[in-house]
Structure formats: structure tokens, C-alpha cells
CSV table of C-alpha atoms in Angstrom, one decimal:
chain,number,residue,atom,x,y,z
A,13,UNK,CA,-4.1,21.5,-11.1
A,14,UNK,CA,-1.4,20.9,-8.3
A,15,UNK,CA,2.5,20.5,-9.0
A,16,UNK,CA,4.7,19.1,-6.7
A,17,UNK,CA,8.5,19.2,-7.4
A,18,UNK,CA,11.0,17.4,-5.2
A,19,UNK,CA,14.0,17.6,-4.6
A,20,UNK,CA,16.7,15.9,-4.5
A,21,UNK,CA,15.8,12.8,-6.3
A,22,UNK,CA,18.7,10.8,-4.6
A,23,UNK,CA,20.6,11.8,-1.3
A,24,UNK,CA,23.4,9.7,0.7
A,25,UNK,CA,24.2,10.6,4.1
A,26,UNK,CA,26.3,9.3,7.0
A,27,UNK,CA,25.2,7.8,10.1
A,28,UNK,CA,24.2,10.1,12.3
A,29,UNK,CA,24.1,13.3,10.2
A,30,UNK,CA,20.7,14.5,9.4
A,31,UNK,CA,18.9,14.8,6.4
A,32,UNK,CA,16.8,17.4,4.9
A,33,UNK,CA,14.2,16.7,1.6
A,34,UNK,CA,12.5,19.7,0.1
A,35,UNK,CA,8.9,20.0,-2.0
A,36,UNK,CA,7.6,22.8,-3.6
A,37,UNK,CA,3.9,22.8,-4.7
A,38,UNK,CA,1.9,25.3,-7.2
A,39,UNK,CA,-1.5,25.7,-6.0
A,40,UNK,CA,-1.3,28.4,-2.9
A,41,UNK,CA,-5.0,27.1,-1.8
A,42,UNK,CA,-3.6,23.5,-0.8
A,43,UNK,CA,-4.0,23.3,2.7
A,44,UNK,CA,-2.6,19.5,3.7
A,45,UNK,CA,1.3,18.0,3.4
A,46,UNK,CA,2.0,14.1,3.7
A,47,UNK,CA,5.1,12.5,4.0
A,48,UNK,CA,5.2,8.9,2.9
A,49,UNK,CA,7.8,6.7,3.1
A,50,UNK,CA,8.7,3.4,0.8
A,51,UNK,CA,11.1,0.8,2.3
A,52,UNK,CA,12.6,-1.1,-0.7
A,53,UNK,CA,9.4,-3.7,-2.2
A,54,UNK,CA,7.0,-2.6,0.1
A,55,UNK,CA,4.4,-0.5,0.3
A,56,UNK,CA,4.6,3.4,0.9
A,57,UNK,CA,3.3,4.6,4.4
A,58,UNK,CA,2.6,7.6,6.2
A,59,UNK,CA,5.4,8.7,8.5
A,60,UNK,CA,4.0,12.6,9.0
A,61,UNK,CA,1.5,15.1,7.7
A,62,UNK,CA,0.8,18.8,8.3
A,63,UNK,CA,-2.0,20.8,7.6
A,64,UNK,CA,-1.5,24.5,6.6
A,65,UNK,CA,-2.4,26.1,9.3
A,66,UNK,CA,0.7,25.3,11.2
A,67,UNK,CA,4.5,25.9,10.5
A,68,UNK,CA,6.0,23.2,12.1
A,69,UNK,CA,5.7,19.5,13.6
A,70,UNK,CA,8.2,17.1,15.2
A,71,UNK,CA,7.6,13.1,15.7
A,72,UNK,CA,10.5,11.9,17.6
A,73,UNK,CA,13.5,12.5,14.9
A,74,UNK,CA,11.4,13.5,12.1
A,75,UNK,CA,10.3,17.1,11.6
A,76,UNK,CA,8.6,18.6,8.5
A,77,UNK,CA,8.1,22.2,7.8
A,78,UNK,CA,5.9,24.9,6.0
A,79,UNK,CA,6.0,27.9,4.3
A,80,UNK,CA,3.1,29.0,2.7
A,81,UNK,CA,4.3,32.5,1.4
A,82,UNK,CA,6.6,30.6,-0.7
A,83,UNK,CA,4.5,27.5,-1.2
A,84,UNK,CA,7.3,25.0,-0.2
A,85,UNK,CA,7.3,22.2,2.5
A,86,UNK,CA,10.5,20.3,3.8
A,87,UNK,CA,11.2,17.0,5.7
A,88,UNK,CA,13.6,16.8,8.3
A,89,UNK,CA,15.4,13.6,10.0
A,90,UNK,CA,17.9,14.2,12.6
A,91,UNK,CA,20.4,11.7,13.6
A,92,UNK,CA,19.8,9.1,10.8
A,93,UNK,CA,19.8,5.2,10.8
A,94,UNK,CA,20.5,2.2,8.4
A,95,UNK,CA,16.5,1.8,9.1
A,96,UNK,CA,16.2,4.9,7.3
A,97,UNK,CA,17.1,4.2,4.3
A,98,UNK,CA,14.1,4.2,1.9
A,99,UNK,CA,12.7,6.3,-0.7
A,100,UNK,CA,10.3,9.6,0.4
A,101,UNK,CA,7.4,10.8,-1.0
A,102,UNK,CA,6.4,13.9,0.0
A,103,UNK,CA,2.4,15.6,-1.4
A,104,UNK,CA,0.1,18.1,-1.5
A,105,UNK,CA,-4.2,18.3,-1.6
A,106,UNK,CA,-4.6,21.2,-3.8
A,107,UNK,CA,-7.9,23.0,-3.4
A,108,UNK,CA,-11.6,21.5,-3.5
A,109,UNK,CA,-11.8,18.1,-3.5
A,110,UNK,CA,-8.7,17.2,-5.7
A,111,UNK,CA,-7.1,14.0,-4.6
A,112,UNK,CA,-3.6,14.4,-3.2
A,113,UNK,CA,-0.8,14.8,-5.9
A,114,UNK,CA,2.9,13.2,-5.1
A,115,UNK,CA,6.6,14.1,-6.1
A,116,UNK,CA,9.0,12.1,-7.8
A,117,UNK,CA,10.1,10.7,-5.1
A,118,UNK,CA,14.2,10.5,-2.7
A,119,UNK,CA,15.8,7.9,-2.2
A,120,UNK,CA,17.1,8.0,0.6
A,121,UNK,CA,20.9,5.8,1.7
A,122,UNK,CA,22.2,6.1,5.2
A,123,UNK,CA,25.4,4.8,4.8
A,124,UNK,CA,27.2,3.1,8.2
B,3,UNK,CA,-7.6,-6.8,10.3
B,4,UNK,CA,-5.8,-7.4,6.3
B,5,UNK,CA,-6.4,-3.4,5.4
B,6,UNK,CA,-6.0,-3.0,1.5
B,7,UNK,CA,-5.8,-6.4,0.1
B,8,UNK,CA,-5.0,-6.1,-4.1
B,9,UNK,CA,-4.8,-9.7,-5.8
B,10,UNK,CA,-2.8,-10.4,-8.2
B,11,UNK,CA,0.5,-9.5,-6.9
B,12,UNK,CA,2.1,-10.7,-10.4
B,13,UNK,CA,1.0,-11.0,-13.2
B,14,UNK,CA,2.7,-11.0,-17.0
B,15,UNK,CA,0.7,-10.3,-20.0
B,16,UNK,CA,1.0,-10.4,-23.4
B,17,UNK,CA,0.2,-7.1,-26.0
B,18,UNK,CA,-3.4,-6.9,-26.6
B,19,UNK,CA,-4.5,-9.4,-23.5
B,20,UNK,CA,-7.2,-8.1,-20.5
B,21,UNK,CA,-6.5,-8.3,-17.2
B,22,UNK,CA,-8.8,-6.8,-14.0
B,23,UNK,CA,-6.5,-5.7,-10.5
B,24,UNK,CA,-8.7,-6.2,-7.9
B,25,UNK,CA,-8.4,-4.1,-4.4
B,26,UNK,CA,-10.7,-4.8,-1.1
B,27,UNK,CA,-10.4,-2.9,2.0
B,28,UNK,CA,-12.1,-3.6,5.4
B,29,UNK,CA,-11.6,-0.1,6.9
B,30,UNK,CA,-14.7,1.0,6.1
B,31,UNK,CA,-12.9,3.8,3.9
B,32,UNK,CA,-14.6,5.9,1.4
B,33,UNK,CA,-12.2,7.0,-1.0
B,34,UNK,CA,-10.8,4.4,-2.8
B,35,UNK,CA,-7.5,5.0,-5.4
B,36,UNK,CA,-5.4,3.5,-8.1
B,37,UNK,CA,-1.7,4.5,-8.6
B,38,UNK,CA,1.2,3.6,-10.9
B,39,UNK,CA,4.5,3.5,-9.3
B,40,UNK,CA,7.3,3.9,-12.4
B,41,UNK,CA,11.2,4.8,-11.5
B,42,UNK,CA,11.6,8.3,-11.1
B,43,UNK,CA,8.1,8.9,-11.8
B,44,UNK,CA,6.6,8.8,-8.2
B,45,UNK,CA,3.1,7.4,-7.8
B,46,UNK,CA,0.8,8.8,-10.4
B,47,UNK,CA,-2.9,8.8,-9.8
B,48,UNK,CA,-4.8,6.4,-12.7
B,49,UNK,CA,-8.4,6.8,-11.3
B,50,UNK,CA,-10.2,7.2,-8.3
B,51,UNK,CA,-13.7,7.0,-6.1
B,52,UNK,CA,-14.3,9.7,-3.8
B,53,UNK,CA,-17.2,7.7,-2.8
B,54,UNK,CA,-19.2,4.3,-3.1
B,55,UNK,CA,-20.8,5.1,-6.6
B,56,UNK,CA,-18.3,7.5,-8.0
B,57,UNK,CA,-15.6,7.2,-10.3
B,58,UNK,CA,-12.9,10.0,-11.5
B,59,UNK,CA,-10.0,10.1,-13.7
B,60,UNK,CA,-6.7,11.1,-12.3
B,61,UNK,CA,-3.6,12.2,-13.8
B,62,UNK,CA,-3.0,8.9,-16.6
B,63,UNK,CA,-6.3,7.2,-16.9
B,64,UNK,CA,-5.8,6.3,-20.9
B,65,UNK,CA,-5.9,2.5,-21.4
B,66,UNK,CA,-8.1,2.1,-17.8
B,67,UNK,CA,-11.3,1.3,-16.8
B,68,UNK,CA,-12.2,1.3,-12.8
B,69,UNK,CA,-15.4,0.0,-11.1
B,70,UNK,CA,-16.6,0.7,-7.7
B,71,UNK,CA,-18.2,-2.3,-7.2
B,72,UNK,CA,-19.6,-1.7,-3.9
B,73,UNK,CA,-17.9,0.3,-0.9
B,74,UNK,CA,-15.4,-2.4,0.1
B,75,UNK,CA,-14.5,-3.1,-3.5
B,76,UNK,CA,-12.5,-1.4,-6.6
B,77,UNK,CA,-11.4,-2.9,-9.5
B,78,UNK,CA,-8.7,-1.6,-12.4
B,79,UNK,CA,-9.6,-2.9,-16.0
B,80,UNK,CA,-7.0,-3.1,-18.7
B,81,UNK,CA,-8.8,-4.2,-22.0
B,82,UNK,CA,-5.9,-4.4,-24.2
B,83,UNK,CA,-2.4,-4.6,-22.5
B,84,UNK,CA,0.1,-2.6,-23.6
B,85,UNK,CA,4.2,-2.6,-23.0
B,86,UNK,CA,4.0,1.3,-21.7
B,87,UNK,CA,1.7,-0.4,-19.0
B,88,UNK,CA,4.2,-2.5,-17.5
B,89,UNK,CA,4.6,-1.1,-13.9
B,90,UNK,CA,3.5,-1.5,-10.3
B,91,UNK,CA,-0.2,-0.8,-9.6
B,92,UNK,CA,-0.9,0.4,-5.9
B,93,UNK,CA,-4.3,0.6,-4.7
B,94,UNK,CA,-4.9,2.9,-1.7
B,95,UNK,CA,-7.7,4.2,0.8
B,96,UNK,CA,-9.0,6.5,2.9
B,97,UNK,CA,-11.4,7.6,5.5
B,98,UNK,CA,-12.9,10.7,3.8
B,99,UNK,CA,-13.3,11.8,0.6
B,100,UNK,CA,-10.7,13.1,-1.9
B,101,UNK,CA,-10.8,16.7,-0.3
B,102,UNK,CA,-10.1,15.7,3.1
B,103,UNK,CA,-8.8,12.2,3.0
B,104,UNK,CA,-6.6,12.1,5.9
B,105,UNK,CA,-4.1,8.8,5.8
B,106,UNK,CA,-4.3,7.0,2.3
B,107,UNK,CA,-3.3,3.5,3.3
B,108,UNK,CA,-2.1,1.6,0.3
B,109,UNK,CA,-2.1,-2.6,-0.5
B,110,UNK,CA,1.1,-4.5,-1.2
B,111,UNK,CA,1.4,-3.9,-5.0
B,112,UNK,CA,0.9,-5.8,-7.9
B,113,UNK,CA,3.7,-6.0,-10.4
B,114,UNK,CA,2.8,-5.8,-14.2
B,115,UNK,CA,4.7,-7.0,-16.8
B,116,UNK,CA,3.8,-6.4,-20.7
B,117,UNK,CA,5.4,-8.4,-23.1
């Protein structure tokens, strides 16, 4: 079945600077990426998806990319915010009609 | 509109004891999951219902039973508690089935405790 390593597990960033979270996934038929994110005791919530026919899609100052030749996926935010601070889950649908399959999870601190 | 509504949101149990997590949505969704949220362990996939009538395991489905009680409704079963089980159970849907689900939206938790 699908894999999905992430990476890194905890990241700290200033204010302002951006910050990148990385996935890679085993099963070179999945064909759909979400992003969810987890503010502290809540629940986790979509933020951005991509499907694998496209390399590339932006939401304001959130980004995520795909490369399917090397079967890894990465999140981008740009010009980070306390309000960021949370922890990410990136995932993958593997092939037929497997559920979706999470990481391990980054947290996330924007420090002020 | 509640969404994914999961009752109890506490609960503490002794070894051996039963307990059911219930989940409702009114989305109209119908996929219907159960995940366990551990530290460092990301959400991990217990069971799941593709559909109203339909039942799978996921990726740690010892010590569970589910029921799909009717599209709105699905229930997690633990018939004899144990400590490893202490964690927080999401319940999540979504529109389609498990191979093109779309958004999973997920309830508020329910925190489990194991003594």
C-alpha cells in the first residue's frame, strides 16, 4: 500500500521568512495530494490539494508542488505569521479506491 | 449546519471496559472514516465506509469494531479497553468514495484515556 514520509517533523522559522515542508510517497499511481493543517486542540483542515496532473498551485501565500518522476510533493508558505503556527499534514490517495494515507506530521513555530 | 458531530469528547476508561464513539454528519457525505491521532504518529486510519453499507479496515483496526448505521451515522466500538488505546479518535467525511474523496472534513475529537 501507500507510504508517505515527511519531513521535517518539527521546523521553527522567523517572521516573515518562508517555510518549505516536504513528502515523499511510494505508490507512483497516486494521483491526489492534500495538505491539512492542525491548529493546537482543534481539528485538522484542508488548507490545499493537488491532483497529479498539475505541477504547481498557489492560494494566496501558500503554494504546494509536484513531482511525479520522483514521487515527492512539497508545501510552500511565504512570508509566515504567528497564525501559522500549527502542525501540517501533508497525504497521498494511492491507486484504486484506497483511502488517503497521512505523514507524521510538522509542527510548525513561527517565532515573532 | 454542525458538519461532523463525534460525542463523547472525553471520556476515561478503565482496562477491559466497552465504550462506542459515535460520529453524525449532515453533509450528505458518503465516505465516512475513523482515525487515531498519537504524537509523532500522524493520523492513522482505524476503519472506514466507502459507502452507506460498507465497512473496511484501515491501517490499525485490532481492538475495533465500526458500524455504518445508516448514511448519516458511524459508530467506533471498543469491546475491551486497552491502555495502548488511549489517544484521540477523529472521525472524518467526505463527498465521494475512498478513491475520489475530495475534502475529508473531520469532527472535534474525542480524547481517550485508558487506565
Amino acid at each position: 500500500g501507500e507510504n508517505v514520509e515527511q519531513h521535517p517533523s518539527t521546523l521553527s522559522v522567523q517572521e516573515g521568512d518562508s517555510a518549505v515542508i516536504k513528502c515523499t510517497y511510494s505508490d507512483s499511481a497516486s494521483n491526489y495530494f492534500p495538505w491539512y493543517k492542525q491548529e493546537l486542540g482543534k481539528r485538522p483542515q484542508l488548507i490545499i490539494d493537488i491532483r497529479s496532473n498539475v505541477g504547481e498551485k498557489k492560494d494566496q501565500r501558500i503554494a504546494v508542488t509536484l513531482n511525479k518522476t520522483a514521487k515527492h510533493f512539497s508545501l510552500h508558505i511565504t512570508e509566515t505569521q504567528p497564525e501559522d503556527s500549527a502542525v501540517y499534514f501533508c497525504a497521498a490517495r494511492g491507486s484504486g479506491n484506497t483511502p488517503l494515507v497521512f505523514g507524521k506530521g510538522t509542527r510548525l513555530s513561527v517565532i515573532a | 449546519n454542525a458538519g461532523v458531530t463525534q460525542t463523547p469528547k472525553f471520556q476515561v476508561l478503565k482496562t477491559g471496559q466497552s465504550m462506542t464513539l459515535q460520529c453524525a454528519q449532515d453533509m450528505n457525505h458518503n465516505s465516512m472514516y475513523w482515525y487515531r491521532q498519537d504524537p509523532g504518529m500522524g493520523l492513522r486510519l482505524i476503519y472506514y465506509s466507502a459507502s452507506e453499507g460498507t465497512t473496511d479496515k484501515g491501517e490499525v483496526p485490532n481492538g475495533y469494531n465500526v458500524s455504518r448505521l445508516n448514511k448519516r451515522e458511524f459508530s467506533l466500538r471498543l469491546e475491551s479497553a486497552a491502555p495502548s488505546q488511549t489517544s484521540v479518535y477523529f472521525c472524518a467525511s467526505a463527498a465521494g468514495t475512498s478513491g475520489n474523496t475530495g475534502e475529508l472534513f473531520f469532527g472535534e475529537g474525542s480524547r481517550l484515556t485508558v487506565l
